[in-house]
Coordinates of C-alpha atoms and ligand atoms in Angstrom, one line a residue:
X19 CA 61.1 43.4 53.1
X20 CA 61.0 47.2 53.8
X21 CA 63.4 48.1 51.7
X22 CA 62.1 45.5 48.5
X23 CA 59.0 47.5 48.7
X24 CA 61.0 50.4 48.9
X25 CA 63.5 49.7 45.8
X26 CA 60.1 48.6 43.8
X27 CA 58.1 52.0 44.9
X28 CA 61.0 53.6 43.5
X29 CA 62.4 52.3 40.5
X30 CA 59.3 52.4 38.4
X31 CA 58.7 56.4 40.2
X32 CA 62.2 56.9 38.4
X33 CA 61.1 55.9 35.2
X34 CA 57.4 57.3 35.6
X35 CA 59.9 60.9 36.2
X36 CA 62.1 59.9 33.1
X37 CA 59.0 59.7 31.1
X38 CA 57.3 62.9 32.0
X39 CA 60.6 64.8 31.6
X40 CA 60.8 63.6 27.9
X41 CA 57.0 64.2 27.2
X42 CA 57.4 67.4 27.8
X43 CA 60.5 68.6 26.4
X44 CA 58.8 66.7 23.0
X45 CA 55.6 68.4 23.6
X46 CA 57.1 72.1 23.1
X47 CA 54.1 73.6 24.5
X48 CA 53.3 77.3 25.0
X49 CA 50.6 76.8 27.6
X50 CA 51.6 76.0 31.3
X51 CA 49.6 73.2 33.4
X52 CA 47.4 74.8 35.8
X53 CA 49.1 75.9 39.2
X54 CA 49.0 73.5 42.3
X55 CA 51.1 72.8 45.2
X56 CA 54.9 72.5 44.0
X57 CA 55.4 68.5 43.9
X58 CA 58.3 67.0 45.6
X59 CA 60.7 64.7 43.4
X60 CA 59.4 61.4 42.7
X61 CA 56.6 61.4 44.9
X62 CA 55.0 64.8 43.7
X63 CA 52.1 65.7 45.8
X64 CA 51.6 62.6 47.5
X65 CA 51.7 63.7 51.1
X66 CA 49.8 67.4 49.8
X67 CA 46.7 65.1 49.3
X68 CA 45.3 63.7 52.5
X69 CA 44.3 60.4 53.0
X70 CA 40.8 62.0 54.7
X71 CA 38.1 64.2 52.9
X72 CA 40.6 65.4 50.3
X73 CA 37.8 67.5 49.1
X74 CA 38.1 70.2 52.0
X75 CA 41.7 70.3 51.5
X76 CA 41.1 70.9 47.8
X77 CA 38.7 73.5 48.9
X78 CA 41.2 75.1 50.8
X79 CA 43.3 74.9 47.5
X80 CA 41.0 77.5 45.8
X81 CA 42.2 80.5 47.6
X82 CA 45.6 79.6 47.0
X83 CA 45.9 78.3 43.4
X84 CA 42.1 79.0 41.9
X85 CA 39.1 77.2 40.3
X86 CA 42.0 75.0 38.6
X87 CA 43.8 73.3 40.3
X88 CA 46.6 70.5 39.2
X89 CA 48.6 67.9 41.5
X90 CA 50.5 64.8 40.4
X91 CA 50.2 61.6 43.1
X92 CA 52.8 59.1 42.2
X93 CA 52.2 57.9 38.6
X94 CA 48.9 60.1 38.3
X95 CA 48.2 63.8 36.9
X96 CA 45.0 65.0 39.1
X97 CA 43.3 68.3 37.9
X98 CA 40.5 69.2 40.6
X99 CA 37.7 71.2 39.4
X100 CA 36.9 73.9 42.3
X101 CA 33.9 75.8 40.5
X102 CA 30.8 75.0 38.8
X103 CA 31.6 76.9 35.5
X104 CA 34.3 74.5 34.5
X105 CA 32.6 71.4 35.1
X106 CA 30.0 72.5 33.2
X107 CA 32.6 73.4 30.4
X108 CA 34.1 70.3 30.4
X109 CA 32.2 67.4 31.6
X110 CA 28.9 68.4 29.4
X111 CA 30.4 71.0 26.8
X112 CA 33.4 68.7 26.0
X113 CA 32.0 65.4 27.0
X114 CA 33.9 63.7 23.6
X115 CA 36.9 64.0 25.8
X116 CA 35.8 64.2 29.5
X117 CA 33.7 60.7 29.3
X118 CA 36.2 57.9 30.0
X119 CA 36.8 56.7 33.7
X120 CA 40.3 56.2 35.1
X121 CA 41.6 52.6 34.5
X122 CA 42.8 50.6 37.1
X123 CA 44.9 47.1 36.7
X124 CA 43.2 44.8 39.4
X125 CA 39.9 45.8 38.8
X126 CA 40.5 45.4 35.0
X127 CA 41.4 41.9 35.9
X128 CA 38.7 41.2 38.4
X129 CA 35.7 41.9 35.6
X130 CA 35.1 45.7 36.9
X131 CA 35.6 47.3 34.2
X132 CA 32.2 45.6 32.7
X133 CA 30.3 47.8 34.9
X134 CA 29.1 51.1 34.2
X135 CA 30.2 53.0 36.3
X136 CA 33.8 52.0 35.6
X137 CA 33.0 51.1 32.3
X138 CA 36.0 52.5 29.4
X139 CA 33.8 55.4 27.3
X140 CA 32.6 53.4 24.3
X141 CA 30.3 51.1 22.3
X142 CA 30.0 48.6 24.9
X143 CA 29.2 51.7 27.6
X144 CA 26.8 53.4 25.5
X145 CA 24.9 50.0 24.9
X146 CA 25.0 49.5 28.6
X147 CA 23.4 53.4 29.3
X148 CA 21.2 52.8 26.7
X149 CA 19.4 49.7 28.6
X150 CA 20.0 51.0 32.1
X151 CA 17.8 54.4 30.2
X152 CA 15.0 52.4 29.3
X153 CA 14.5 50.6 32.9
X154 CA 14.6 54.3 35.1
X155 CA 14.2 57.1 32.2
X156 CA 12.1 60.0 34.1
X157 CA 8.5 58.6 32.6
X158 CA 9.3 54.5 33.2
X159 CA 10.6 55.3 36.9
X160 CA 6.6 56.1 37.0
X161 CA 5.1 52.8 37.5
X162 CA 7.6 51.7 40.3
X163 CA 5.7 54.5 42.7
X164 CA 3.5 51.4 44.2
X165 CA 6.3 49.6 44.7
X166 CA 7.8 52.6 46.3
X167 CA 5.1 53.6 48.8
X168 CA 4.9 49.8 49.7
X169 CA 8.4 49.5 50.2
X170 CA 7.9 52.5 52.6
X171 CA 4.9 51.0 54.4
X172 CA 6.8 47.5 55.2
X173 CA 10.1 49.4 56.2
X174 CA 7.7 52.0 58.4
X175 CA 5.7 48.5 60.3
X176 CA 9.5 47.0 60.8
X177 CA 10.4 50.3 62.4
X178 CA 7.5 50.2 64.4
X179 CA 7.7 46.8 65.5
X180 CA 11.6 46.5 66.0
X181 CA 12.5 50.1 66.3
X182 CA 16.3 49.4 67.1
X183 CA 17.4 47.5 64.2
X184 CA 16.6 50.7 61.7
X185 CA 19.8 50.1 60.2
X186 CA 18.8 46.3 58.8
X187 CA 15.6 47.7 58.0
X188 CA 16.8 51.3 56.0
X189 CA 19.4 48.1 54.4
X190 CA 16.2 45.8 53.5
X191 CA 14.2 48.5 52.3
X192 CA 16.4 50.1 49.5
X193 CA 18.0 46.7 48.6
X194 CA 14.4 45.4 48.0
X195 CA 13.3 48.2 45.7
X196 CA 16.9 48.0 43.5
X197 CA 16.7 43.9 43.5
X198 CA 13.0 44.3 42.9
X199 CA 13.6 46.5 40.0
X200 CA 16.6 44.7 38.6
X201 CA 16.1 41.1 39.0
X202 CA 12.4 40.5 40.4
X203 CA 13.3 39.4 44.0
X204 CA 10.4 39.2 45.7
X205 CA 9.2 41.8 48.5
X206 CA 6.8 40.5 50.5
X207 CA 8.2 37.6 51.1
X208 CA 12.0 37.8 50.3
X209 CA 13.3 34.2 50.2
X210 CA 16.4 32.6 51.8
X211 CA 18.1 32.5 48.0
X212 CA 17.0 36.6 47.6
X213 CA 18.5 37.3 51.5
X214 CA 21.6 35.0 50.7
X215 CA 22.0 37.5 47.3
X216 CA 21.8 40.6 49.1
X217 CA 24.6 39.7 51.4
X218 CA 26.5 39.0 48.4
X219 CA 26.3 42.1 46.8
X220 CA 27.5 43.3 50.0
X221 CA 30.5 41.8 50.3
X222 CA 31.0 42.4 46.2
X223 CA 30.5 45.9 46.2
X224 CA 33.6 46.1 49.3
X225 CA 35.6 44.1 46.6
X226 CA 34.6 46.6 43.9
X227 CA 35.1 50.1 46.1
X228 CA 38.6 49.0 47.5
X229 CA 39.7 48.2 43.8
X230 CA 39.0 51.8 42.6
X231 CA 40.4 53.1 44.9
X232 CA 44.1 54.7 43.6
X233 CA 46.6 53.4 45.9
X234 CA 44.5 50.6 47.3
X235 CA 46.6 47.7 45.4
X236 CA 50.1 48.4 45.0
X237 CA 50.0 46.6 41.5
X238 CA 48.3 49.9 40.2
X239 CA 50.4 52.0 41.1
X240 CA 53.9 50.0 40.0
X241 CA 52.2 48.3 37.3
X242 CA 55.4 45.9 36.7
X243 CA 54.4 43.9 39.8
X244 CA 52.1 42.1 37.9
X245 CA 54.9 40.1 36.8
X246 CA 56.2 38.7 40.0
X247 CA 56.3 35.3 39.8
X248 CA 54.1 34.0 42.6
X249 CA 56.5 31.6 44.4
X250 CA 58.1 35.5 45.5
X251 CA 57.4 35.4 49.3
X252 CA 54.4 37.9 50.2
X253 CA 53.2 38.0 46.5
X254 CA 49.5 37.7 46.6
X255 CA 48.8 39.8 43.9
X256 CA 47.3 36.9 41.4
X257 CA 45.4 34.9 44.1
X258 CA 43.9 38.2 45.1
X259 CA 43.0 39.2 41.5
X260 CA 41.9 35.7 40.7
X261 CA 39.5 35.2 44.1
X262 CA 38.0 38.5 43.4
X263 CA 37.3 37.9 39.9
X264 CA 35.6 34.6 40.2
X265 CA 33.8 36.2 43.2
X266 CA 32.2 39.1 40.7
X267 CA 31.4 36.5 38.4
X268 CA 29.5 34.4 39.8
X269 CA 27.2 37.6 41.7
X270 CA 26.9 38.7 38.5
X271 CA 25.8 35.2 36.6
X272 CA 24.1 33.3 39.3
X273 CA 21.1 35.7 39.8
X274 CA 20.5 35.9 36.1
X275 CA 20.6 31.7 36.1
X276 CA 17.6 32.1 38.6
X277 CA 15.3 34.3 36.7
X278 CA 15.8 31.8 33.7
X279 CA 14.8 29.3 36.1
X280 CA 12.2 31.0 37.5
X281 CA 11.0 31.9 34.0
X282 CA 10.8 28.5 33.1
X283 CA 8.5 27.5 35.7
X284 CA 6.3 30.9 35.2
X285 CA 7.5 32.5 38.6
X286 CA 9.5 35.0 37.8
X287 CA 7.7 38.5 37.6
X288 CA 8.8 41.6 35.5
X289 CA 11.8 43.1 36.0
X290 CA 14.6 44.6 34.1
X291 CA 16.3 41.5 33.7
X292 CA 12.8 39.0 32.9
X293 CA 11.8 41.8 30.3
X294 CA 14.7 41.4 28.4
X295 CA 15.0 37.7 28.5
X296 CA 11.1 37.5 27.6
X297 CA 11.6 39.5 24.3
X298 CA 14.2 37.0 23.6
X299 CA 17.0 39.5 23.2
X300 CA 18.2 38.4 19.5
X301 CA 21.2 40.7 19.6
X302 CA 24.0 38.5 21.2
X303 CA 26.1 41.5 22.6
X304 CA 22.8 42.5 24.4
X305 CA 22.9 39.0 25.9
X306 CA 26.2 38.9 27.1
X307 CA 26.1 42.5 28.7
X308 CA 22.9 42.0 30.3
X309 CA 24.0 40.3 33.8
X310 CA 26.8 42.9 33.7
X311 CA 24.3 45.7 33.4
X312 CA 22.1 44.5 36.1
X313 CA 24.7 44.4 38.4
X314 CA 25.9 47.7 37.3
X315 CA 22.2 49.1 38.1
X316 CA 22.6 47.4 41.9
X317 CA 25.4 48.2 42.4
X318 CA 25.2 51.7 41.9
X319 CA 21.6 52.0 43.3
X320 CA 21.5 50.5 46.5
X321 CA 24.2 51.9 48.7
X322 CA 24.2 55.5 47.5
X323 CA 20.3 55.5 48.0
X324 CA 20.6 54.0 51.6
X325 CA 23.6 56.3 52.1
X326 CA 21.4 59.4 51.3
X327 CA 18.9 57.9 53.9
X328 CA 21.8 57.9 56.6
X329 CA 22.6 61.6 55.8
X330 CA 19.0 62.6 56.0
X331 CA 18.4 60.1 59.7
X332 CA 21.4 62.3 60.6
X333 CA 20.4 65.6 60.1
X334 CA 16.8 64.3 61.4
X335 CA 18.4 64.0 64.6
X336 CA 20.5 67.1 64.9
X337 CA 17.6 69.7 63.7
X338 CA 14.7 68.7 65.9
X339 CA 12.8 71.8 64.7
X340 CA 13.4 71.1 60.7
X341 CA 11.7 67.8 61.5
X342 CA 8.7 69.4 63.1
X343 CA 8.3 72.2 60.2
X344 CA 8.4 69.2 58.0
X345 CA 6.5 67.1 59.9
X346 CA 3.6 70.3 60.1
X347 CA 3.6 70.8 56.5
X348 CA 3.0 66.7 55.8
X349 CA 0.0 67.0 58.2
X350 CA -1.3 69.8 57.0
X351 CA -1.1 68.6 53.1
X352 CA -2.0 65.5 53.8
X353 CA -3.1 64.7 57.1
X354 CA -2.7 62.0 59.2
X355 CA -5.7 59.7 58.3
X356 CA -2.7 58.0 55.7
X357 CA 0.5 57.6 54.6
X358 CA 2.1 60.3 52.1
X359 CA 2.0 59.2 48.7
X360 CA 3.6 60.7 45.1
X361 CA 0.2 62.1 44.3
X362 CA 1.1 64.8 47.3
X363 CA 5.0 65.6 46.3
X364 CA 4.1 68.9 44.4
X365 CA 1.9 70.2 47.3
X366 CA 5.0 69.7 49.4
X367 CA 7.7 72.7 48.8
X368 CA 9.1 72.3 52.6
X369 CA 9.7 68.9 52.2
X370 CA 11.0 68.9 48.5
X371 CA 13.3 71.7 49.6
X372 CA 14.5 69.1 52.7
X373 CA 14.9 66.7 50.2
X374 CA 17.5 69.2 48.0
X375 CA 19.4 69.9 51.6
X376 CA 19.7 66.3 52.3
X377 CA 21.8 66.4 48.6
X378 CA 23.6 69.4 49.6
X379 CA 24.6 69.0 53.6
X380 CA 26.8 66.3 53.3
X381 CA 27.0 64.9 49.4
X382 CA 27.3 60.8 48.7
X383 CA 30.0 62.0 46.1
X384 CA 32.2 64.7 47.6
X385 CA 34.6 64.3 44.4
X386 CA 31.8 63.4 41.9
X387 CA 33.1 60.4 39.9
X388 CA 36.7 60.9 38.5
X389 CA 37.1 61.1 34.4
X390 CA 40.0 60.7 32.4
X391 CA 41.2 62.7 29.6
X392 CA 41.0 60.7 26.7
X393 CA 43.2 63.9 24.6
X394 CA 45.6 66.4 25.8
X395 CA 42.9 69.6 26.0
X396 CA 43.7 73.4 26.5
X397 CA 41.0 75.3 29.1
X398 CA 41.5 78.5 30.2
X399 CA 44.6 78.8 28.7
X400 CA 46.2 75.8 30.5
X401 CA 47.2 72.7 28.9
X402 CA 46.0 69.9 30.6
X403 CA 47.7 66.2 29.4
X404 CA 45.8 63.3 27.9
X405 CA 45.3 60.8 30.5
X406 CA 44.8 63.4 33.3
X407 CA 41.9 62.1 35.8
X408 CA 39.8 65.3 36.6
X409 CA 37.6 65.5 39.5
X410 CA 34.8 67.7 40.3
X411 CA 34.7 69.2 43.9
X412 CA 30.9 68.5 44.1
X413 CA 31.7 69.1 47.9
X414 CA 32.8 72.7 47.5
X415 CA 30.0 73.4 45.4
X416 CA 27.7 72.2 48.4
X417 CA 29.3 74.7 50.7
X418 CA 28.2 77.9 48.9
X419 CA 26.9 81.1 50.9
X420 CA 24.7 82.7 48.6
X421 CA 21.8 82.1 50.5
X422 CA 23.2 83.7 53.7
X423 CA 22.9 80.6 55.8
X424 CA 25.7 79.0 57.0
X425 CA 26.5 75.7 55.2
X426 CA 27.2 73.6 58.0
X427 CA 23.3 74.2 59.1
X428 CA 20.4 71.8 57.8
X429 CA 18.2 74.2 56.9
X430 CA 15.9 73.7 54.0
X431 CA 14.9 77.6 53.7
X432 CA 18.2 77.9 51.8
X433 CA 16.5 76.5 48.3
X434 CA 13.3 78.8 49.0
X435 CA 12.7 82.3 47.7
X436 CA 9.9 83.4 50.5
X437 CA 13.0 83.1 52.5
X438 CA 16.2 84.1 51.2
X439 CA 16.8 86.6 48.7
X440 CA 19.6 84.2 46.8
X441 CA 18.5 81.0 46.6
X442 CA 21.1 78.2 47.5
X443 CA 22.8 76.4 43.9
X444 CA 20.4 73.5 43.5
X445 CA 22.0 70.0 44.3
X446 CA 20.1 68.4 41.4
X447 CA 23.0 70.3 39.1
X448 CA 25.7 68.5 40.6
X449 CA 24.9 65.7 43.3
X450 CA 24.2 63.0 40.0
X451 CA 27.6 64.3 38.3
X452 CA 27.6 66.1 34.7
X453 CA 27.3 65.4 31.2
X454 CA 27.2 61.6 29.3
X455 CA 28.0 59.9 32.4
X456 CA 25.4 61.8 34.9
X457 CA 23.5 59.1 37.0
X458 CA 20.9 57.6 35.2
X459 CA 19.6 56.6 38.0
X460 CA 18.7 59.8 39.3
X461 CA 14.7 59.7 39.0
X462 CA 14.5 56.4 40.6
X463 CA 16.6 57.2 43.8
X464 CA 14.8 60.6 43.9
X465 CA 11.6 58.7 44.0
X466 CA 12.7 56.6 47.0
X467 CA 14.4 59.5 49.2
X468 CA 10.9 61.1 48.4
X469 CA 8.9 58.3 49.8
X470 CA 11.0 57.0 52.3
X471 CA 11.5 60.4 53.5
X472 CA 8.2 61.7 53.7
X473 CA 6.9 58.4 55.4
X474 CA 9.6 58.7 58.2
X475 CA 8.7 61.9 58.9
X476 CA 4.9 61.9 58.9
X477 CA 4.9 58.8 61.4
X478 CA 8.1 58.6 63.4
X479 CA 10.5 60.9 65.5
X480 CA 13.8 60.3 65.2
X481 CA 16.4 61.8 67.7
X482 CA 19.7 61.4 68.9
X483 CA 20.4 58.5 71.1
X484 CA 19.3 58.4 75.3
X485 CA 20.7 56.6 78.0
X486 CA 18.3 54.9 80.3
X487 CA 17.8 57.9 82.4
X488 CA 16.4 59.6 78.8
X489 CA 20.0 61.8 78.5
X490 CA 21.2 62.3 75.3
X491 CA 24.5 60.2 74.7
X492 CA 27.4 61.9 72.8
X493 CA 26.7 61.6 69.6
X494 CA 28.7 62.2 65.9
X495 CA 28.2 59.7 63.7
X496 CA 31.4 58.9 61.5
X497 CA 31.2 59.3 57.7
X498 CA 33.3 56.9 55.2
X499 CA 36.3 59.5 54.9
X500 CA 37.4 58.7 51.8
X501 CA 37.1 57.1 48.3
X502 CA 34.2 57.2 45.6
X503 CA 31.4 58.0 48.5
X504 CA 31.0 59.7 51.4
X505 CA 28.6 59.2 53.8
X506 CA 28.2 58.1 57.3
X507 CA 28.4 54.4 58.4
X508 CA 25.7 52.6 60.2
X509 CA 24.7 54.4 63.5
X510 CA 22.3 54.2 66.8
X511 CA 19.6 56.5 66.7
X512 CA 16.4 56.8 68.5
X513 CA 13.2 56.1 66.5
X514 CA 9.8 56.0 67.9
X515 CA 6.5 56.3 66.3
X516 CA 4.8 60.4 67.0
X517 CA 1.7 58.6 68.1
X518 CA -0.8 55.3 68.2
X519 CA -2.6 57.2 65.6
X520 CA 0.4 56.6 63.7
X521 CA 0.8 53.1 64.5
X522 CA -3.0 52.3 63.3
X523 CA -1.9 54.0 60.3
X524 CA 0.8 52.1 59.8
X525 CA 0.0 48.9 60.4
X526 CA -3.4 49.4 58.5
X527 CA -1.4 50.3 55.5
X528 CA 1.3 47.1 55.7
X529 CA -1.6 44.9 56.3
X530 CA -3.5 45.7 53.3
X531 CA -0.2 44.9 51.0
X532 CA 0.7 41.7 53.2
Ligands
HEM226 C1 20.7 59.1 46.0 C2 21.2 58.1 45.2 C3 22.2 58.3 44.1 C4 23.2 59.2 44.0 C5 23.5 60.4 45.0 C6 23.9 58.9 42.8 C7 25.0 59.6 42.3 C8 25.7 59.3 41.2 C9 26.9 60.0 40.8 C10 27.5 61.2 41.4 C11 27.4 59.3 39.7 C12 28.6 59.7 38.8 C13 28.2 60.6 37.7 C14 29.3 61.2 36.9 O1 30.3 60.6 36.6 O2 29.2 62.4 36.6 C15 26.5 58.2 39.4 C16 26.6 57.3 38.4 C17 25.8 56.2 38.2 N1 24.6 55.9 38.9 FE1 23.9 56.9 40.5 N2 23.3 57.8 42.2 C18 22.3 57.4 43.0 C19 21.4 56.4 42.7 C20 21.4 55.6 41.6 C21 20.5 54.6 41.3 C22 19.2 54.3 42.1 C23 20.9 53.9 40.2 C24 20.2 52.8 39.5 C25 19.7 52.8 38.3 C26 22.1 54.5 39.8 C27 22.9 54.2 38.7 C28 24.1 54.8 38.3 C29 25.0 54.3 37.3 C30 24.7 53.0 36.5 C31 26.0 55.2 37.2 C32 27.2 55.1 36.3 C33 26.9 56.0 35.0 C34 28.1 56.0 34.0 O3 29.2 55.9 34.4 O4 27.8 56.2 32.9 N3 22.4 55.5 40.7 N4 25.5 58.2 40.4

């Protein structure tokens, strides 16, 4: 069996190498491709590129090859982007070409492709952004604040009440804001049928990460096993693509199906979803891309915005004495007769500069989101082929010194002038990506950290995990190593509330929403 994978991994590798040679003995170019680690025959750099946090190996790669730097994995041109100038260049100066996303074969076939974020650059995309925009554009994101701070409140009395299960809770909380936006689900009272969605998503969005993934499905990188018949022994390849397609259908139909139904019997409250049913949508593309885009908008909201939270619990716990100077400045701005609100952020430059670190220390997209070039391009006076996926090293951008303080550190004073003499380079330029396809949903996840943040801290202490004699128990929480995002996965960490004052507050503040 070995050696069948074997003769298939290499026989299409042959022609792949057949290919290239022609292509460039027709292309007669003057310009060279940028320099990279010599490839090896057939394989190029596959073993060069780790299989864990590529990004500081790429790092590494800057001293030795520069800002540019250009592999070739199997079937794939890579060109890594190790400086800020030449994102900027390309991702926003020549968006035309630096738009599209990389394609891949089983999650073409699975219905991926129809969400944004893997979306093809074109009409249907731009119809897609232009919906998403109206729903979390930097003035509509406004009137979700109350839904924010409540959020906080009911995620703040779960904490206090069941202290040990802040995982489910930090889960509950940013779900219920994203499904609350999206589809309506209710808040204060999520239903079995809401729950039973959420877990859905779940599993969906481990369907939809493993199938971007390049190397994840052997079918994308030896695109002619697709037609294996599927008596062959071991050939799952259909069933797989079949099961997972049926599986995004229906989490992307059924919850749509409910709001109609809901709508019907005057239960359903606005959202982005009832709002364009209600104006009874007359364009029919708009119709048929509106489940697709609400998905798109969960699915790219939730986990990254709970992610951040981990990163930010994480760091809590290893700087004790950046929680207390943040915890000081919330007092003292606010006090501690109620909860922070977004009435206080501008009063708040410790915290908003916490905020910016918790970007920076350990980015949710170490390699940005990869783009394909849609037309062979010439930069710096290196050609660079059509069809080349280019990714930015967000992650090497993180690590900058110009501050003076050491990047590993947590250490907000980094992003503030009465501080340092060079301020750090702000997160906000490159933790949402570049260009066409930067996060639209930057405001509204900003708005969340924000409050979810700055509730946490004004109320609760969170530290590394004790034993039962109170000693701290060794403690480094693992981080997803690899793929589209990067941060750590669920983890034990102490949480107790900083006083009964606290408490009262807390609870005062759920009960008047309940
Ligand atoms: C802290 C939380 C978040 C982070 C760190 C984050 C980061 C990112 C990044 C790095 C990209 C890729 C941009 C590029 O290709 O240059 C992206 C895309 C996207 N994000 Fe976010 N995001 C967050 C929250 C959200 C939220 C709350 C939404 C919901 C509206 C959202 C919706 C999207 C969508 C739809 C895309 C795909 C855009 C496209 O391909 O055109 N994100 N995000």
């Amino acid at each position: 069996m070995a050696l069948i994978a074997l003769g298939w991994l290499v026989y299409p590798s042959f022609i792949v190498v057949l290919g290239v040679i022609g292509h460039h003995l027709r292309q007669n170019r003057s310009q060279s491709l940028p320099p990279g680690p010599p490839p090896k025959p057939l394989i190029g750099n596959y073993l060069d590129v780790p299989k864990a946090e590529p990004w500081k190996t790429f790092s590494q790669w800057k001293k030795l090859y520069g800002d540019l730097v250009y592999v070739k994995v199997l079937g794939d041109k890579l060109l890594i982007l190790n400086d800020m100038e030449s994102m900027r260049e390309l991702f926003e100066k020549r968006s035309q070409k630096y738009s599209d996303r990389p394609s891949f074969l089983m999650a073409k076939y699975m219905g991926i492709e129809n969400n944004l974020s893997f979306a093809p650059y074109g009409p249907d995309w731009r119809q897609g952004r232009k919906l998403i925009h109206g729903t979390v554009n930097q003035e509509a994101v406004q009137k979700y604040h109350s839904l924010q701070e409540d959020v906080a409140a009911r995620f703040l009395r779960d904490l206090v009440e069941y202290p040990s299960e802040v995982m489910k809770h930090l889960h509950m909380a940013t779900a219920h804001i994203i499904a609350s936006i999206t589809y309506g689900f209710s808040i204060d009272t999520p239903s079995n049928v809401d729950l039973q969605y959420l877990d859905e998503f779940a599993e969906t969005e481990r369907i939809v990460l493993k199938s971007v993934v390049p190397g994840a499905y052997l079918v994308d990188m030896i695109p002619q096993l697709w037609y294996l018949p599927s008596w062959v022994p071991f050939n799952s390849i259909r069933r797989t693509a079949e099961r997972g397609r049926q599986r995004v259908s229906d989490i992307v139909h059924r919850p749509i199906e409910q709001v109609e139904q809901d709508m019907k019997r005057g239960v359903s409250p606005a959202s982005f979803v009832s709002d364009h049913l209600r104006e009874g949508e007359s364009d029919e593309a708009i119709r048929q891309q509106l489940p697709w885009v609400a998905w798109s908008i969960y699915e790219a909201g939730n986990d990254t915005t709970s992610g951040t939270m981990l990163v930010f619990m994480h760091a809590m716990a290893c700087f004790p004495e950046v929680q207390a100077r943040m915890r000081e400045e919330i007092h003292r701005v606010v006090g501690t007769d109620r909860l922070p609100s977004f009435v206080d952020r501008e009063r708040l430059p410790y915290i908003n500069a916490a905020i910016k670190e918790v970007y920076r220390w350990n980015p949710n997209s170490p390699l940005g989101a990869p783009r394909k070039l849609q037309d062979a391009d010439v930069y710096r006076g290196y050609y660079i082929p059509k069809g080349t996926i280019v990714m930015p090293n967000v992650w090497l951008l993180s690590r900058d010194q110009d501050s003076g303080i050491d990047p590993e550190l947590f250490s907000p004073e980094r992003f503030l002038d009465t501080h340092v003499t060079k301020t750090a380079i702000d997160p906000y330029s490159y933790a949402f990506g570049f260009g066409r396809r930067m996060c639209p949903g930057r405001f509204l996840a900003d708005n969340s950290v924000f409050m979810l943040v700055t509730s946490m801290v004004a109320t609760m202490r969170i530290s590394k995990p004790k034993d039962s004699h109170g000693v701290e128990k060794p403690w480094n929480p693992p981080y997803i190593p690899a793929g589209l995002v990067s941060f750590p996965y669920p983890f034990e960490v102490d949480i107790e509330p900083i006083s009964d004052k606290a408490v009262a507050v807390v609870k005062g503040r759920a009960m008047s929403i309940d």
